[in-house]
JSON list of C-alpha atoms in Angstrom, two decimals:
[
{"chain": "A", "resi": 7, "resn": "MET", "atom": "CA", "xyz": [-116.66, -48.00, 55.41]},
{"chain": "A", "resi": 8, "resn": "ALA", "atom": "CA", "xyz": [-114.02, -48.33, 58.74]},
{"chain": "A", "resi": 9, "resn": "ILE", "atom": "CA", "xyz": [-111.41, -45.99, 59.00]},
{"chain": "A", "resi": 10, "resn": "LEU", "atom": "CA", "xyz": [-109.28, -49.45, 60.05]},
{"chain": "A", "resi": 11, "resn": "SER", "atom": "CA", "xyz": [-109.03, -52.60, 59.01]},
{"chain": "A", "resi": 12, "resn": "THR", "atom": "CA", "xyz": [-106.84, -53.79, 61.13]},
{"chain": "A", "resi": 13, "resn": "CYS", "atom": "CA", "xyz": [-105.35, -52.87, 65.14]},
{"chain": "A", "resi": 14, "resn": "CYS", "atom": "CA", "xyz": [-101.33, -52.97, 65.06]},
{"chain": "A", "resi": 15, "resn": "GLY", "atom": "CA", "xyz": [-101.55, -55.19, 61.88]},
{"chain": "A", "resi": 16, "resn": "CYS", "atom": "CA", "xyz": [-101.99, -58.16, 63.64]},
{"chain": "A", "resi": 17, "resn": "CYS", "atom": "CA", "xyz": [-105.58, -58.53, 64.78]},
{"chain": "A", "resi": 18, "resn": "ASN", "atom": "CA", "xyz": [-108.89, -56.96, 63.66]},
{"chain": "A", "resi": 19, "resn": "VAL", "atom": "CA", "xyz": [-110.79, -53.88, 65.14]},
{"chain": "A", "resi": 20, "resn": "ARG", "atom": "CA", "xyz": [-113.19, -56.26, 67.20]},
{"chain": "A", "resi": 21, "resn": "THR", "atom": "CA", "xyz": [-110.35, -57.66, 69.40]},
{"chain": "A", "resi": 22, "resn": "GLY", "atom": "CA", "xyz": [-108.63, -54.47, 69.38]},
{"chain": "A", "resi": 23, "resn": "SER", "atom": "CA", "xyz": [-111.64, -52.13, 71.26]},
{"chain": "A", "resi": 24, "resn": "MET", "atom": "CA", "xyz": [-111.69, -55.40, 73.74]},
{"chain": "A", "resi": 25, "resn": "VAL", "atom": "CA", "xyz": [-107.80, -55.54, 74.22]},
{"chain": "A", "resi": 26, "resn": "THR", "atom": "CA", "xyz": [-108.18, -51.18, 74.64]},
{"chain": "A", "resi": 27, "resn": "ALA", "atom": "CA", "xyz": [-111.50, -51.19, 77.07]},
{"chain": "A", "resi": 28, "resn": "VAL", "atom": "CA", "xyz": [-109.45, -53.68, 79.59]},
{"chain": "A", "resi": 29, "resn": "LEU", "atom": "CA", "xyz": [-106.24, -51.93, 79.17]},
{"chain": "A", "resi": 30, "resn": "MET", "atom": "CA", "xyz": [-107.50, -48.58, 79.89]},
{"chain": "A", "resi": 31, "resn": "LEU", "atom": "CA", "xyz": [-109.76, -50.16, 82.71]},
{"chain": "A", "resi": 32, "resn": "ILE", "atom": "CA", "xyz": [-106.66, -51.65, 84.39]},
{"chain": "A", "resi": 33, "resn": "VAL", "atom": "CA", "xyz": [-104.59, -47.93, 83.90]},
{"chain": "A", "resi": 34, "resn": "CYS", "atom": "CA", "xyz": [-107.66, -46.41, 85.85]},
{"chain": "A", "resi": 35, "resn": "GLY", "atom": "CA", "xyz": [-107.20, -49.62, 88.79]},
{"chain": "A", "resi": 36, "resn": "MET", "atom": "CA", "xyz": [-103.61, -48.13, 88.77]},
{"chain": "A", "resi": 37, "resn": "ASP", "atom": "CA", "xyz": [-104.42, -44.35, 88.76]},
{"chain": "A", "resi": 38, "resn": "LEU", "atom": "CA", "xyz": [-106.97, -44.43, 91.08]},
{"chain": "A", "resi": 39, "resn": "GLY", "atom": "CA", "xyz": [-104.31, -46.95, 93.82]},
{"chain": "A", "resi": 40, "resn": "VAL", "atom": "CA", "xyz": [-101.90, -44.08, 93.60]},
{"chain": "A", "resi": 41, "resn": "LYS", "atom": "CA", "xyz": [-104.64, -41.40, 94.53]},
{"chain": "A", "resi": 42, "resn": "PHE", "atom": "CA", "xyz": [-105.81, -43.15, 97.26]},
{"chain": "A", "resi": 43, "resn": "SER", "atom": "CA", "xyz": [-102.06, -43.94, 98.36]},
{"chain": "A", "resi": 44, "resn": "VAL", "atom": "CA", "xyz": [-100.40, -41.46, 98.30]},
{"chain": "A", "resi": 45, "resn": "GLN", "atom": "CA", "xyz": [-101.85, -38.51, 100.72]},
{"chain": "A", "resi": 46, "resn": "MET", "atom": "CA", "xyz": [-102.48, -35.35, 98.37]},
{"chain": "A", "resi": 47, "resn": "GLY", "atom": "CA", "xyz": [-102.39, -31.81, 100.00]},
{"chain": "A", "resi": 48, "resn": "VAL", "atom": "CA", "xyz": [-105.86, -30.55, 98.18]},
{"chain": "A", "resi": 49, "resn": "ALA", "atom": "CA", "xyz": [-108.74, -32.49, 99.24]},
{"chain": "A", "resi": 50, "resn": "THR", "atom": "CA", "xyz": [-110.59, -31.24, 96.66]},
{"chain": "A", "resi": 51, "resn": "ALA", "atom": "CA", "xyz": [-107.83, -32.20, 93.83]},
{"chain": "A", "resi": 52, "resn": "LYS", "atom": "CA", "xyz": [-108.17, -35.80, 94.88]},
{"chain": "A", "resi": 53, "resn": "TYR", "atom": "CA", "xyz": [-111.48, -36.51, 94.87]},
{"chain": "A", "resi": 54, "resn": "THR", "atom": "CA", "xyz": [-112.47, -34.68, 91.59]},
{"chain": "A", "resi": 55, "resn": "GLY", "atom": "CA", "xyz": [-109.59, -37.23, 90.21]},
{"chain": "A", "resi": 56, "resn": "VAL", "atom": "CA", "xyz": [-111.39, -39.55, 92.14]},
{"chain": "A", "resi": 57, "resn": "PHE", "atom": "CA", "xyz": [-114.23, -38.96, 90.15]},
{"chain": "A", "resi": 58, "resn": "MET", "atom": "CA", "xyz": [-113.31, -38.60, 86.68]},
{"chain": "A", "resi": 59, "resn": "ASP", "atom": "CA", "xyz": [-111.45, -42.00, 86.72]},
{"chain": "A", "resi": 60, "resn": "GLY", "atom": "CA", "xyz": [-114.15, -43.33, 88.64]},
{"chain": "A", "resi": 61, "resn": "VAL", "atom": "CA", "xyz": [-116.70, -42.76, 85.68]},
{"chain": "A", "resi": 62, "resn": "PHE", "atom": "CA", "xyz": [-113.70, -43.38, 82.82]},
{"chain": "A", "resi": 63, "resn": "ALA", "atom": "CA", "xyz": [-113.24, -46.91, 84.72]},
{"chain": "A", "resi": 64, "resn": "LEU", "atom": "CA", "xyz": [-117.23, -47.19, 84.44]},
{"chain": "A", "resi": 65, "resn": "LEU", "atom": "CA", "xyz": [-117.04, -46.46, 80.05]},
{"chain": "A", "resi": 66, "resn": "CYS", "atom": "CA", "xyz": [-114.68, -49.29, 79.95]},
{"chain": "A", "resi": 67, "resn": "ILE", "atom": "CA", "xyz": [-117.51, -51.26, 81.82]},
{"chain": "A", "resi": 68, "resn": "PHE", "atom": "CA", "xyz": [-119.14, -50.40, 78.67]},
{"chain": "A", "resi": 69, "resn": "LEU", "atom": "CA", "xyz": [-116.97, -50.93, 76.32]},
{"chain": "A", "resi": 70, "resn": "ILE", "atom": "CA", "xyz": [-116.22, -54.57, 77.14]},
{"chain": "A", "resi": 71, "resn": "VAL", "atom": "CA", "xyz": [-120.00, -55.33, 77.46]},
{"chain": "A", "resi": 72, "resn": "GLY", "atom": "CA", "xyz": [-120.46, -53.64, 73.93]},
{"chain": "A", "resi": 73, "resn": "VAL", "atom": "CA", "xyz": [-117.94, -55.58, 72.04]},
{"chain": "A", "resi": 74, "resn": "ALA", "atom": "CA", "xyz": [-118.91, -58.02, 73.67]},
{"chain": "A", "resi": 75, "resn": "MET", "atom": "CA", "xyz": [-122.52, -58.17, 72.62]},
{"chain": "A", "resi": 76, "resn": "ASN", "atom": "CA", "xyz": [-122.25, -56.16, 69.21]},
{"chain": "A", "resi": 77, "resn": "ASN", "atom": "CA", "xyz": [-123.70, -53.33, 70.95]},
{"chain": "A", "resi": 78, "resn": "ARG", "atom": "CA", "xyz": [-122.30, -50.00, 68.99]},
{"chain": "A", "resi": 79, "resn": "TYR", "atom": "CA", "xyz": [-124.34, -47.49, 70.98]},
{"chain": "A", "resi": 80, "resn": "LEU", "atom": "CA", "xyz": [-122.31, -48.70, 74.24]},
{"chain": "A", "resi": 81, "resn": "CYS", "atom": "CA", "xyz": [-119.19, -48.46, 72.07]},
{"chain": "A", "resi": 82, "resn": "MET", "atom": "CA", "xyz": [-120.00, -45.13, 70.91]},
{"chain": "A", "resi": 83, "resn": "THR", "atom": "CA", "xyz": [-120.86, -44.06, 74.48]},
{"chain": "A", "resi": 84, "resn": "TRP", "atom": "CA", "xyz": [-117.19, -44.64, 75.22]},
{"chain": "A", "resi": 85, "resn": "VAL", "atom": "CA", "xyz": [-115.94, -43.13, 71.92]},
{"chain": "A", "resi": 86, "resn": "ILE", "atom": "CA", "xyz": [-117.66, -39.74, 73.20]},
{"chain": "A", "resi": 87, "resn": "GLY", "atom": "CA", "xyz": [-115.71, -39.80, 77.65]},
{"chain": "A", "resi": 88, "resn": "ALA", "atom": "CA", "xyz": [-112.66, -40.65, 75.66]},
{"chain": "A", "resi": 89, "resn": "VAL", "atom": "CA", "xyz": [-112.30, -37.62, 73.09]},
{"chain": "A", "resi": 90, "resn": "VAL", "atom": "CA", "xyz": [-114.53, -35.55, 76.36]},
{"chain": "A", "resi": 91, "resn": "TYR", "atom": "CA", "xyz": [-111.39, -36.74, 78.50]},
{"chain": "A", "resi": 92, "resn": "LEU", "atom": "CA", "xyz": [-108.75, -35.55, 75.58]},
{"chain": "A", "resi": 93, "resn": "VAL", "atom": "CA", "xyz": [-110.00, -32.11, 74.93]},
{"chain": "A", "resi": 94, "resn": "MET", "atom": "CA", "xyz": [-109.87, -32.83, 79.29]},
{"chain": "A", "resi": 95, "resn": "ASP", "atom": "CA", "xyz": [-106.37, -33.53, 79.18]},
{"chain": "A", "resi": 96, "resn": "LEU", "atom": "CA", "xyz": [-105.03, -30.91, 76.98]},
{"chain": "A", "resi": 97, "resn": "ILE", "atom": "CA", "xyz": [-107.14, -27.62, 79.05]},
{"chain": "A", "resi": 98, "resn": "LEU", "atom": "CA", "xyz": [-105.22, -28.55, 82.08]},
{"chain": "A", "resi": 99, "resn": "CYS", "atom": "CA", "xyz": [-102.30, -28.91, 79.86]},
{"chain": "A", "resi": 100, "resn": "ILE", "atom": "CA", "xyz": [-102.62, -25.28, 78.62]},
{"chain": "A", "resi": 101, "resn": "ALA", "atom": "CA", "xyz": [-104.22, -24.04, 82.50]},
{"chain": "A", "resi": 102, "resn": "ILE", "atom": "CA", "xyz": [-100.17, -26.11, 83.82]},
{"chain": "A", "resi": 103, "resn": "THR", "atom": "CA", "xyz": [-98.48, -23.82, 80.81]},
{"chain": "A", "resi": 104, "resn": "VAL", "atom": "CA", "xyz": [-100.01, -20.64, 81.70]},
{"chain": "A", "resi": 105, "resn": "ILE", "atom": "CA", "xyz": [-99.76, -20.84, 86.10]},
{"chain": "A", "resi": 106, "resn": "MET", "atom": "CA", "xyz": [-95.69, -21.79, 85.52]},
{"chain": "A", "resi": 107, "resn": "PHE", "atom": "CA", "xyz": [-94.93, -18.88, 83.23]},
{"chain": "A", "resi": 108, "resn": "VAL", "atom": "CA", "xyz": [-97.15, -16.42, 84.99]},
{"chain": "A", "resi": 109, "resn": "THR", "atom": "CA", "xyz": [-96.83, -17.41, 88.82]},
{"chain": "A", "resi": 110, "resn": "PRO", "atom": "CA", "xyz": [-92.71, -16.89, 88.65]},
{"chain": "A", "resi": 111, "resn": "MET", "atom": "CA", "xyz": [-92.88, -13.24, 86.78]},
{"chain": "A", "resi": 112, "resn": "ALA", "atom": "CA", "xyz": [-95.42, -12.30, 90.12]},
{"chain": "A", "resi": 113, "resn": "MET", "atom": "CA", "xyz": [-93.17, -14.33, 92.21]},
{"chain": "A", "resi": 114, "resn": "ASP", "atom": "CA", "xyz": [-89.86, -11.90, 90.89]},
{"chain": "A", "resi": 115, "resn": "ASP", "atom": "CA", "xyz": [-92.65, -8.46, 90.48]},
{"chain": "A", "resi": 116, "resn": "PHE", "atom": "CA", "xyz": [-93.05, -9.49, 94.57]},
{"chain": "A", "resi": 117, "resn": "VAL", "atom": "CA", "xyz": [-88.88, -9.81, 95.38]},
{"chain": "A", "resi": 118, "resn": "ILE", "atom": "CA", "xyz": [-87.45, -6.97, 93.16]},
{"chain": "A", "resi": 119, "resn": "ASN", "atom": "CA", "xyz": [-90.96, -4.28, 94.81]},
{"chain": "A", "resi": 120, "resn": "VAL", "atom": "CA", "xyz": [-89.78, -5.64, 98.33]},
{"chain": "A", "resi": 121, "resn": "THR", "atom": "CA", "xyz": [-86.79, -7.05, 98.87]},
{"chain": "A", "resi": 122, "resn": "VAL", "atom": "CA", "xyz": [-84.26, -5.27, 96.40]},
{"chain": "A", "resi": 123, "resn": "ALA", "atom": "CA", "xyz": [-83.59, -1.30, 96.60]},
{"chain": "A", "resi": 124, "resn": "PRO", "atom": "CA", "xyz": [-83.73, 0.85, 93.84]},
{"chain": "A", "resi": 125, "resn": "ASN", "atom": "CA", "xyz": [-82.10, 0.95, 91.23]},
{"chain": "A", "resi": 126, "resn": "ALA", "atom": "CA", "xyz": [-79.77, -2.09, 93.18]},
{"chain": "A", "resi": 127, "resn": "THR", "atom": "CA", "xyz": [-77.78, -3.73, 90.61]},
{"chain": "A", "resi": 128, "resn": "PRO", "atom": "CA", "xyz": [-78.50, -7.68, 91.33]},
{"chain": "A", "resi": 129, "resn": "ALA", "atom": "CA", "xyz": [-75.78, -10.22, 92.46]},
{"chain": "A", "resi": 130, "resn": "PRO", "atom": "CA", "xyz": [-75.11, -12.68, 90.44]},
{"chain": "A", "resi": 131, "resn": "ALA", "atom": "CA", "xyz": [-75.17, -15.42, 92.23]},
{"chain": "A", "resi": 132, "resn": "ASP", "atom": "CA", "xyz": [-79.15, -14.70, 92.25]},
{"chain": "A", "resi": 133, "resn": "GLU", "atom": "CA", "xyz": [-78.89, -14.19, 88.32]},
{"chain": "A", "resi": 134, "resn": "MET", "atom": "CA", "xyz": [-78.03, -17.72, 88.38]},
{"chain": "A", "resi": 135, "resn": "ILE", "atom": "CA", "xyz": [-79.94, -18.15, 90.83]},
{"chain": "A", "resi": 136, "resn": "ASP", "atom": "CA", "xyz": [-82.91, -16.76, 88.51]},
{"chain": "A", "resi": 137, "resn": "PHE", "atom": "CA", "xyz": [-81.88, -18.85, 85.43]},
{"chain": "A", "resi": 138, "resn": "ALA", "atom": "CA", "xyz": [-82.01, -21.92, 86.47]},
{"chain": "A", "resi": 139, "resn": "PHE", "atom": "CA", "xyz": [-84.95, -21.51, 88.37]},
{"chain": "A", "resi": 140, "resn": "ASN", "atom": "CA", "xyz": [-87.05, -20.79, 84.86]},
{"chain": "A", "resi": 141, "resn": "MET", "atom": "CA", "xyz": [-84.30, -23.67, 83.24]},
{"chain": "A", "resi": 142, "resn": "ALA", "atom": "CA", "xyz": [-86.97, -25.61, 85.56]},
{"chain": "A", "resi": 143, "resn": "ILE", "atom": "CA", "xyz": [-89.53, -24.53, 84.06]},
{"chain": "A", "resi": 144, "resn": "VAL", "atom": "CA", "xyz": [-88.81, -24.68, 80.76]},
{"chain": "A", "resi": 145, "resn": "VAL", "atom": "CA", "xyz": [-88.06, -28.57, 81.16]},
{"chain": "A", "resi": 146, "resn": "THR", "atom": "CA", "xyz": [-91.06, -29.14, 83.28]},
{"chain": "A", "resi": 147, "resn": "ILE", "atom": "CA", "xyz": [-93.64, -27.38, 80.94]},
{"chain": "A", "resi": 148, "resn": "ALA", "atom": "CA", "xyz": [-91.31, -29.76, 77.85]},
{"chain": "A", "resi": 149, "resn": "VAL", "atom": "CA", "xyz": [-91.78, -32.51, 79.76]},
{"chain": "A", "resi": 150, "resn": "VAL", "atom": "CA", "xyz": [-95.84, -32.38, 80.11]},
{"chain": "A", "resi": 151, "resn": "TRP", "atom": "CA", "xyz": [-96.01, -31.30, 76.26]},
{"chain": "A", "resi": 152, "resn": "VAL", "atom": "CA", "xyz": [-93.94, -34.84, 75.40]},
{"chain": "A", "resi": 153, "resn": "LEU", "atom": "CA", "xyz": [-95.89, -36.82, 78.33]},
{"chain": "A", "resi": 154, "resn": "PHE", "atom": "CA", "xyz": [-99.99, -35.61, 76.80]},
{"chain": "A", "resi": 155, "resn": "LEU", "atom": "CA", "xyz": [-99.00, -35.68, 72.72]},
{"chain": "A", "resi": 156, "resn": "VAL", "atom": "CA", "xyz": [-96.92, -39.97, 73.88]},
{"chain": "A", "resi": 157, "resn": "VAL", "atom": "CA", "xyz": [-100.83, -40.14, 76.09]},
{"chain": "A", "resi": 158, "resn": "ALA", "atom": "CA", "xyz": [-103.07, -38.11, 73.07]},
{"chain": "A", "resi": 159, "resn": "SER", "atom": "CA", "xyz": [-101.54, -40.05, 70.11]},
{"chain": "A", "resi": 160, "resn": "ILE", "atom": "CA", "xyz": [-102.15, -43.87, 71.98]},
{"chain": "A", "resi": 161, "resn": "ASP", "atom": "CA", "xyz": [-105.28, -42.13, 72.92]},
{"chain": "A", "resi": 162, "resn": "ILE", "atom": "CA", "xyz": [-106.22, -40.92, 69.51]},
{"chain": "A", "resi": 163, "resn": "TYR", "atom": "CA", "xyz": [-105.47, -44.62, 67.83]},
{"chain": "A", "resi": 164, "resn": "CYS", "atom": "CA", "xyz": [-107.99, -46.62, 70.53]},
{"chain": "A", "resi": 165, "resn": "ILE", "atom": "CA", "xyz": [-110.52, -44.09, 69.41]},
{"chain": "A", "resi": 166, "resn": "LEU", "atom": "CA", "xyz": [-109.53, -44.91, 65.63]},
{"chain": "A", "resi": 167, "resn": "VAL", "atom": "CA", "xyz": [-109.71, -48.90, 66.93]},
{"chain": "A", "resi": 168, "resn": "VAL", "atom": "CA", "xyz": [-113.06, -48.39, 68.25]},
{"chain": "A", "resi": 169, "resn": "TYR", "atom": "CA", "xyz": [-114.69, -45.98, 65.54]},
{"chain": "A", "resi": 170, "resn": "SER", "atom": "CA", "xyz": [-113.91, -48.55, 63.24]},
{"chain": "A", "resi": 171, "resn": "HIS", "atom": "CA", "xyz": [-115.71, -51.33, 65.25]},
{"chain": "A", "resi": 172, "resn": "ILE", "atom": "CA", "xyz": [-118.62, -48.88, 65.37]},
{"chain": "A", "resi": 173, "resn": "GLN", "atom": "CA", "xyz": [-118.56, -48.37, 61.76]},
{"chain": "A", "resi": 174, "resn": "ASN", "atom": "CA", "xyz": [-118.43, -52.19, 61.41]},
{"chain": "A", "resi": 175, "resn": "LEU", "atom": "CA", "xyz": [-121.90, -52.83, 63.38]},
{"chain": "A", "resi": 176, "resn": "ARG", "atom": "CA", "xyz": [-123.22, -50.02, 61.52]},
{"chain": "A", "resi": 177, "resn": "GLU", "atom": "CA", "xyz": [-122.78, -51.33, 58.62]},
{"chain": "A", "resi": 178, "resn": "ILE", "atom": "CA", "xyz": [-123.96, -55.34, 59.48]},
{"chain": "A", "resi": 179, "resn": "ASP", "atom": "CA", "xyz": [-127.41, -53.35, 60.78]},
{"chain": "A", "resi": 180, "resn": "GLN", "atom": "CA", "xyz": [-127.72, -51.69, 57.91]},
{"chain": "A", "resi": 181, "resn": "VAL", "atom": "CA", "xyz": [-127.41, -55.11, 56.19]},
{"chain": "A", "resi": 182, "resn": "ASP", "atom": "CA", "xyz": [-129.80, -56.18, 57.72]},
{"chain": "A", "resi": 183, "resn": "ASP", "atom": "CA", "xyz": [-132.26, -54.12, 58.38]},
{"chain": "A", "resi": 184, "resn": "GLN", "atom": "CA", "xyz": [-132.37, -53.59, 54.11]},
{"chain": "A", "resi": 185, "resn": "PRO", "atom": "CA", "xyz": [-135.67, -54.84, 52.13]},
{"chain": "A", "resi": 186, "resn": "SER", "atom": "CA", "xyz": [-135.25, -58.69, 50.65]},
{"chain": "A", "resi": 187, "resn": "GLY", "atom": "CA", "xyz": [-136.88, -56.57, 47.56]},
{"chain": "A", "resi": 188, "resn": "PRO", "atom": "CA", "xyz": [-140.26, -54.97, 46.38]},
{"chain": "A", "resi": 189, "resn": "PRO", "atom": "CA", "xyz": [-142.72, -57.54, 45.32]},
{"chain": "A", "resi": 190, "resn": "PRO", "atom": "CA", "xyz": [-143.93, -57.59, 41.55]},
{"chain": "A", "resi": 191, "resn": "ALA", "atom": "CA", "xyz": [-145.71, -55.24, 39.58]},
{"chain": "A", "resi": 192, "resn": "TYR", "atom": "CA", "xyz": [-148.99, -56.66, 38.91]},
{"chain": "A", "resi": 193, "resn": "ASP", "atom": "CA", "xyz": [-149.83, -58.01, 34.95]},
{"chain": "A", "resi": 194, "resn": "PRO", "atom": "CA", "xyz": [-153.20, -59.06, 34.46]},
{"chain": "A", "resi": 195, "resn": "ALA", "atom": "CA", "xyz": [-152.13, -60.07, 31.36]},
{"chain": "A", "resi": 196, "resn": "ALA", "atom": "CA", "xyz": [-149.09, -61.43, 32.77]},
{"chain": "A", "resi": 197, "resn": "GLN", "atom": "CA", "xyz": [-150.57, -64.09, 35.07]},
{"chain": "A", "resi": 198, "resn": "ALA", "atom": "CA", "xyz": [-153.80, -65.24, 32.94]},
{"chain": "A", "resi": 199, "resn": "TYR", "atom": "CA", "xyz": [-150.85, -66.47, 30.25]},
{"chain": "A", "resi": 200, "resn": "SER", "atom": "CA", "xyz": [-149.34, -68.13, 33.48]},
{"chain": "A", "resi": 201, "resn": "LEU", "atom": "CA", "xyz": [-152.68, -69.27, 34.14]},
{"chain": "A", "resi": 202, "resn": "GLU", "atom": "CA", "xyz": [-152.83, -71.01, 30.86]},
{"chain": "A", "resi": 203, "resn": "ALA", "atom": "CA", "xyz": [-149.53, -72.43, 30.87]},
{"chain": "A", "resi": 204, "resn": "ALA", "atom": "CA", "xyz": [-150.38, -74.49, 34.61]},
{"chain": "A", "resi": 205, "resn": "LYS", "atom": "CA", "xyz": [-153.02, -76.30, 33.45]},
{"chain": "A", "resi": 206, "resn": "VAL", "atom": "CA", "xyz": [-152.65, -79.44, 32.78]},
{"chain": "A", "resi": 207, "resn": "ASP", "atom": "CA", "xyz": [-153.99, -82.51, 30.46]},
{"chain": "A", "resi": 208, "resn": "PRO", "atom": "CA", "xyz": [-156.08, -84.48, 32.37]},
{"chain": "A", "resi": 209, "resn": "GLU", "atom": "CA", "xyz": [-154.84, -87.64, 30.16]},
{"chain": "A", "resi": 210, "resn": "PRO", "atom": "CA", "xyz": [-152.27, -87.00, 28.62]},
{"chain": "A", "resi": 211, "resn": "GLY", "atom": "CA", "xyz": [-150.37, -88.83, 26.17]},
{"chain": "A", "resi": 212, "resn": "VAL", "atom": "CA", "xyz": [-153.74, -88.96, 24.61]},
{"chain": "A", "resi": 213, "resn": "ASP", "atom": "CA", "xyz": [-154.01, -86.86, 21.11]},
{"chain": "A", "resi": 214, "resn": "ARG", "atom": "CA", "xyz": [-157.37, -84.91, 20.87]},
{"chain": "A", "resi": 215, "resn": "LYS", "atom": "CA", "xyz": [-157.90, -84.88, 17.71]},
{"chain": "A", "resi": 216, "resn": "ASP", "atom": "CA", "xyz": [-157.90, -88.23, 16.85]},
{"chain": "A", "resi": 217, "resn": "THR", "atom": "CA", "xyz": [-160.34, -88.81, 19.81]},
{"chain": "A", "resi": 218, "resn": "PRO", "atom": "CA", "xyz": [-164.22, -88.55, 18.45]},
{"chain": "A", "resi": 219, "resn": "THR", "atom": "CA", "xyz": [-166.64, -86.23, 20.13]},
{"chain": "A", "resi": 220, "resn": "THR", "atom": "CA", "xyz": [-169.83, -86.69, 21.07]},
{"chain": "A", "resi": 221, "resn": "SER", "atom": "CA", "xyz": [-171.09, -84.53, 18.25]},
{"chain": "A", "resi": 222, "resn": "THR", "atom": "CA", "xyz": [-169.16, -86.92, 15.60]},
{"chain": "A", "resi": 223, "resn": "LEU", "atom": "CA", "xyz": [-170.38, -89.86, 17.31]},
{"chain": "A", "resi": 224, "resn": "ILE", "atom": "CA", "xyz": [-174.18, -89.20, 16.86]},
{"chain": "A", "resi": 225, "resn": "THR", "atom": "CA", "xyz": [-173.65, -87.81, 12.79]},
{"chain": "A", "resi": 226, "resn": "SER", "atom": "CA", "xyz": [-172.07, -90.87, 12.04]},
{"chain": "A", "resi": 227, "resn": "ALA", "atom": "CA", "xyz": [-174.96, -92.84, 13.95]}
]
């Protein structure tokens, strides 16, 4: 049985799967356009992002073809790819959080060891700058995680919609593959009875009791 029966309560999961594929393909195209138009400092990061968007765009095309042709294997390819991308986004958010927490601590240790005299008291202005910097880090991390949760919620719902469509296709295939039923067991007695009952009287309407037989005629003569 499918997990979801409708998509957003307004259409079936097949239509929802097609809408998901088209919207995700548009998002990938927009992301690719941004990556090509904006100059990124690290070329490796740029081309890695372009490669990932290209692969996911190809998976979206697979999903469109799979929904149109009722091919659950092509649809399942998109589901697997979407789950992998979701896990990669989670790992990226964790890495960003760790880097943004670790880097300021290393910078503070470097500044204290190099520029500040031993046993010196930090100035109030330096404390305010440090506090503002730390708050900016906390806010940035919070925004990153909020965006991830919103995007992850949408992705998970889309995955459930497509997977529900796959379950419906699987049930249809199972019904089509089931045989009509086993043949009846061979019963000689029943077959003999059927053959005897199937015999037709060559002269219907004639009572054989009243018809003289050959032996009766000879006796009468």
